[in-house]
PDB file of C-alpha atoms in Angstrom:
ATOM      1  CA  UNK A   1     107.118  56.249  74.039  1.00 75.00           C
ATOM      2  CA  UNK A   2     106.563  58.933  71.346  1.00 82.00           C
ATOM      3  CA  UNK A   3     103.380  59.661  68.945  1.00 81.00           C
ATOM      4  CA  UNK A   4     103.435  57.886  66.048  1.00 83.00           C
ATOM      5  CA  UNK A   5     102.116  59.935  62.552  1.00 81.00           C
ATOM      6  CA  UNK A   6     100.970  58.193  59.833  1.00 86.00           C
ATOM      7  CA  UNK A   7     100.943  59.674  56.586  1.00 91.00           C
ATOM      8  CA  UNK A   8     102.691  60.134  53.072  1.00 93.00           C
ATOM      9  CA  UNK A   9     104.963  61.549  51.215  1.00 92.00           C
ATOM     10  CA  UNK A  10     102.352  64.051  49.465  1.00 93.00           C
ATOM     11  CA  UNK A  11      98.700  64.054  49.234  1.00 95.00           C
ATOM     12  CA  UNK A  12      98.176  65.724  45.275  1.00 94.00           C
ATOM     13  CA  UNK A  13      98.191  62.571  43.019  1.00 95.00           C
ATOM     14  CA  UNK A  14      96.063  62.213  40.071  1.00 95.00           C
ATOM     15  CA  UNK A  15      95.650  58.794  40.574  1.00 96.00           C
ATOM     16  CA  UNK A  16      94.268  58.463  43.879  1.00 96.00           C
ATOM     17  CA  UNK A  17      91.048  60.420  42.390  1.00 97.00           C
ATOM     18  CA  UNK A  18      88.471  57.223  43.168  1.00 95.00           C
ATOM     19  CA  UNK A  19      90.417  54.694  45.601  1.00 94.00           C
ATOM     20  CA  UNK A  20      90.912  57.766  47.987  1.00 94.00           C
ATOM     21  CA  UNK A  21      88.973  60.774  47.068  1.00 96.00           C
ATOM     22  CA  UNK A  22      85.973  60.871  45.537  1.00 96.00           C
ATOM     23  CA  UNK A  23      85.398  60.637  41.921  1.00 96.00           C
ATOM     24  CA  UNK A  24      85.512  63.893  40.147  1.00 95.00           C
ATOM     25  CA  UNK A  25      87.336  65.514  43.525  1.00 96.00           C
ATOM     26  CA  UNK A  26      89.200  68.601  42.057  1.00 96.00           C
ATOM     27  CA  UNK A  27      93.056  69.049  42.463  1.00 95.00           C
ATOM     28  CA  UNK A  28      92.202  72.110  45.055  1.00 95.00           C
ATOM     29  CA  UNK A  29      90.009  69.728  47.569  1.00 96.00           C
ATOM     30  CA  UNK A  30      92.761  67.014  47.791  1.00 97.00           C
ATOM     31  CA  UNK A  31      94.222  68.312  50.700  1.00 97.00           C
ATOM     32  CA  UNK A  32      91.201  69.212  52.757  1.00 96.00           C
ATOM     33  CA  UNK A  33      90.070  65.601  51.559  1.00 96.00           C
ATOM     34  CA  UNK A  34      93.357  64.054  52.526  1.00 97.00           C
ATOM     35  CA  UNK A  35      93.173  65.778  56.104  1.00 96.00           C
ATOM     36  CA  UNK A  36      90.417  63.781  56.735  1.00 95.00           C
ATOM     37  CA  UNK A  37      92.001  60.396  56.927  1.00 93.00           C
ATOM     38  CA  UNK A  38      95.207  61.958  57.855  1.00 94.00           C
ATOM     39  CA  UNK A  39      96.806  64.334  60.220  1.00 93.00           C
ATOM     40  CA  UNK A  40     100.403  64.584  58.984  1.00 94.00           C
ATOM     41  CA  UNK A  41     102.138  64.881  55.602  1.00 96.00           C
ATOM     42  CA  UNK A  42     104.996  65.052  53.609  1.00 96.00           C
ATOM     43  CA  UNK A  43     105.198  68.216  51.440  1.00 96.00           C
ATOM     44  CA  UNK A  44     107.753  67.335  48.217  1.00 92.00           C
ATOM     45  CA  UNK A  45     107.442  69.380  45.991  1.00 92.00           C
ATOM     46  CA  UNK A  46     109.572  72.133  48.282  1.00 91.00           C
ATOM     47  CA  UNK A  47     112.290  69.401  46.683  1.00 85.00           C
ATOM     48  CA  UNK A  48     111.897  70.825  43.468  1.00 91.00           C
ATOM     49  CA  UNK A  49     111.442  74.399  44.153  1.00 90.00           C
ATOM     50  CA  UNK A  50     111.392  76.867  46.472  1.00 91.00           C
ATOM     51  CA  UNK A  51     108.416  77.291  48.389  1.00 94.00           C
ATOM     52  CA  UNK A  52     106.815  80.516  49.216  1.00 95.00           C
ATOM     53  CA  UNK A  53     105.418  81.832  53.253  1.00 96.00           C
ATOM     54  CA  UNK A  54     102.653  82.544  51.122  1.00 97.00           C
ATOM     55  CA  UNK A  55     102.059  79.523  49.587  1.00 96.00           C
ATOM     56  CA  UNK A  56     103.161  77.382  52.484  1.00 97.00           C
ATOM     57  CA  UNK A  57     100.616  79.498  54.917  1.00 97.00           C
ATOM     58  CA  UNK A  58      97.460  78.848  52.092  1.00 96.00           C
ATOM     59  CA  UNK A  59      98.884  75.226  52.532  1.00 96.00           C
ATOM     60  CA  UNK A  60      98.408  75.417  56.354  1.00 97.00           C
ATOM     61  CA  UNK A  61      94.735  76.952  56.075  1.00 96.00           C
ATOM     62  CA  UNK A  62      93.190  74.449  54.494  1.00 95.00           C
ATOM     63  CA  UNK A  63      93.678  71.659  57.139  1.00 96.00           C
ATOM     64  CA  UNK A  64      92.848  71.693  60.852  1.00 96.00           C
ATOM     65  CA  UNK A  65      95.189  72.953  64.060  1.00 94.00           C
ATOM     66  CA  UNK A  66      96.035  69.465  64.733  1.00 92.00           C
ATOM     67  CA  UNK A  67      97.772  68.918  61.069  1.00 96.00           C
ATOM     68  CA  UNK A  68     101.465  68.752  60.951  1.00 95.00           C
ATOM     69  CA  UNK A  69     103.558  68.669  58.227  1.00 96.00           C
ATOM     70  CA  UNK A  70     107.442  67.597  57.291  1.00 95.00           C
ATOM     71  CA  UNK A  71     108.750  69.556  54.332  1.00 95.00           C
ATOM     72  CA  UNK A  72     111.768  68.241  52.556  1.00 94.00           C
ATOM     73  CA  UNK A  73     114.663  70.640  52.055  1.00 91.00           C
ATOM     74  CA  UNK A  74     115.013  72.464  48.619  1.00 84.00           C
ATOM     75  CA  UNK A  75     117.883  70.078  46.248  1.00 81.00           C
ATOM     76  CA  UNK A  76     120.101  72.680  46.282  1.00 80.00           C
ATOM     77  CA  UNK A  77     120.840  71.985  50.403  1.00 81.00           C
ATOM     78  CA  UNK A  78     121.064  68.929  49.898  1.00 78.00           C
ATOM     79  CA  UNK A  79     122.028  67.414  46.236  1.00 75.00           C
ATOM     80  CA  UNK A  80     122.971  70.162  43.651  1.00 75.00           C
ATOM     81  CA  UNK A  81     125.342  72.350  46.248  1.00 72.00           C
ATOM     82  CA  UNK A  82     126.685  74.522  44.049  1.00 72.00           C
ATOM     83  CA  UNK A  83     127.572  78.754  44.887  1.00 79.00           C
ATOM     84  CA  UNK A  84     124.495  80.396  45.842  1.00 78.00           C
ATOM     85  CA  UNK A  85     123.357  77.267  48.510  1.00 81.00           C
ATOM     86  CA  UNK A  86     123.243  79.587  51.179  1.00 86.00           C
ATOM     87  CA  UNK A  87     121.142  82.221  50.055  1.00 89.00           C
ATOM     88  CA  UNK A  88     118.417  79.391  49.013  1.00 86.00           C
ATOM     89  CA  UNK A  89     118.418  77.937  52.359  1.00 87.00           C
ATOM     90  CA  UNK A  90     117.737  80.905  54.004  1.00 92.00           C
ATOM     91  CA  UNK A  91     114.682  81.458  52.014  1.00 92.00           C
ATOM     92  CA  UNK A  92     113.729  78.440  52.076  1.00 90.00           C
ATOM     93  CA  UNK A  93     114.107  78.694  56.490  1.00 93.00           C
ATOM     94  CA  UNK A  94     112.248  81.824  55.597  1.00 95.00           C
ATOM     95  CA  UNK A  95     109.512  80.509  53.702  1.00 95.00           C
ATOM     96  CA  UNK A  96     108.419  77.717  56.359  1.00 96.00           C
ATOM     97  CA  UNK A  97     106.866  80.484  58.914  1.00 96.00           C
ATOM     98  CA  UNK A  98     104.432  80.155  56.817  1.00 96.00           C
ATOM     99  CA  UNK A  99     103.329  76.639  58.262  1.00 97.00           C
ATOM    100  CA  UNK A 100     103.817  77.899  61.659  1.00 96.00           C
ATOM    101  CA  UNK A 101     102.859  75.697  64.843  1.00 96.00           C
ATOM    102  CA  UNK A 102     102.205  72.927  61.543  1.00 97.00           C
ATOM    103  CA  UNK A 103     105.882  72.779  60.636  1.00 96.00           C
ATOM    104  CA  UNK A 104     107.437  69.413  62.932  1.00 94.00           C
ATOM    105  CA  UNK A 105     110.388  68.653  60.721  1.00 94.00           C
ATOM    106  CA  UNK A 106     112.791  69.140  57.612  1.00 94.00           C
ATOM    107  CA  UNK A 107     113.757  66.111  55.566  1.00 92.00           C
ATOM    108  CA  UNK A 108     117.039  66.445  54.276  1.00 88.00           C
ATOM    109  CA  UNK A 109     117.414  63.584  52.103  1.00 87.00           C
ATOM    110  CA  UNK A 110     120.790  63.296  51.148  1.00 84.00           C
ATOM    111  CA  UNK A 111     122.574  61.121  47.495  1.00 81.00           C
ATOM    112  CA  UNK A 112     124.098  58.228  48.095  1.00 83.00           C
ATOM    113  CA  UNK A 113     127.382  60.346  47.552  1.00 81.00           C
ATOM    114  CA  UNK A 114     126.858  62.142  50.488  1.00 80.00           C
ATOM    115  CA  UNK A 115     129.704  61.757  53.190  1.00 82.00           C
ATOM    116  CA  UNK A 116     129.578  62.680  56.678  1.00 85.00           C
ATOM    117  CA  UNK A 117     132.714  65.086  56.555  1.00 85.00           C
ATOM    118  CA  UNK A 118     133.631  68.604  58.635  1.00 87.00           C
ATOM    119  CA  UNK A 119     132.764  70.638  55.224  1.00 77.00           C
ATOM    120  CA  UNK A 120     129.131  68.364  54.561  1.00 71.00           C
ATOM    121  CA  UNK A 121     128.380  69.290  58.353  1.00 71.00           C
TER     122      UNK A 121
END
């Protein structure tokens, strides 16, 4: 049998400032805070925009070698596929070096419309 990770879908929520990190805990510490309790995460907000190697790497340094992450694709891969798709998912491809060895999966979370077809594929 496989390892089982536990984790969510994010760690950067307001809310969670005094049921899971401290009170006070600033926005940049959630993370670090989070991947003490944790060691795997969804990153979401890649859903919304396009991440950057950069950004995705500074991501990556603030939790330990054993961390992993799934990202979930960018919306226009998956939901808004209009001209142009290509070019975003090869930065996006691009952009996930910057996890490295921390990257263990892409979410592609697809509409409901979404149909299993030879264009789709």
């Amino acid at each position: 049998m496989g390892t089982i990770l536990v984790g969510t879908s994010g760690y950067s929520y307001d809310d969670w400032v005094g049921p899971v990190y401290p009170p006070g805990t600033d926005r940049r510490d959630f993370l670090r805070l989070y991947a003490q309790r944790f060691s795997f995460t969804e990153l979401n907000f890649s859903y919304y925009r396009l991440p950057a190697e950069r950004a995705l790497a500074q991501i990556a340094a603030k939790v330990p070698d054993r961390f992993q992450f799934v990202v979930k694709a960018y919306r226009s891969i998956t939901h808004d596929r209009g001209a142009g798709w290509e070019h975003d998912a090869e930065r996006f491809l691009n952009a996930l070096t910057g996890l490295g060895s921390k990257l263990v999966g892409i979410l592609l979370q697809f509409p409901y419309s979404f149909h299993y077809t030879t264009e789709n594929r």
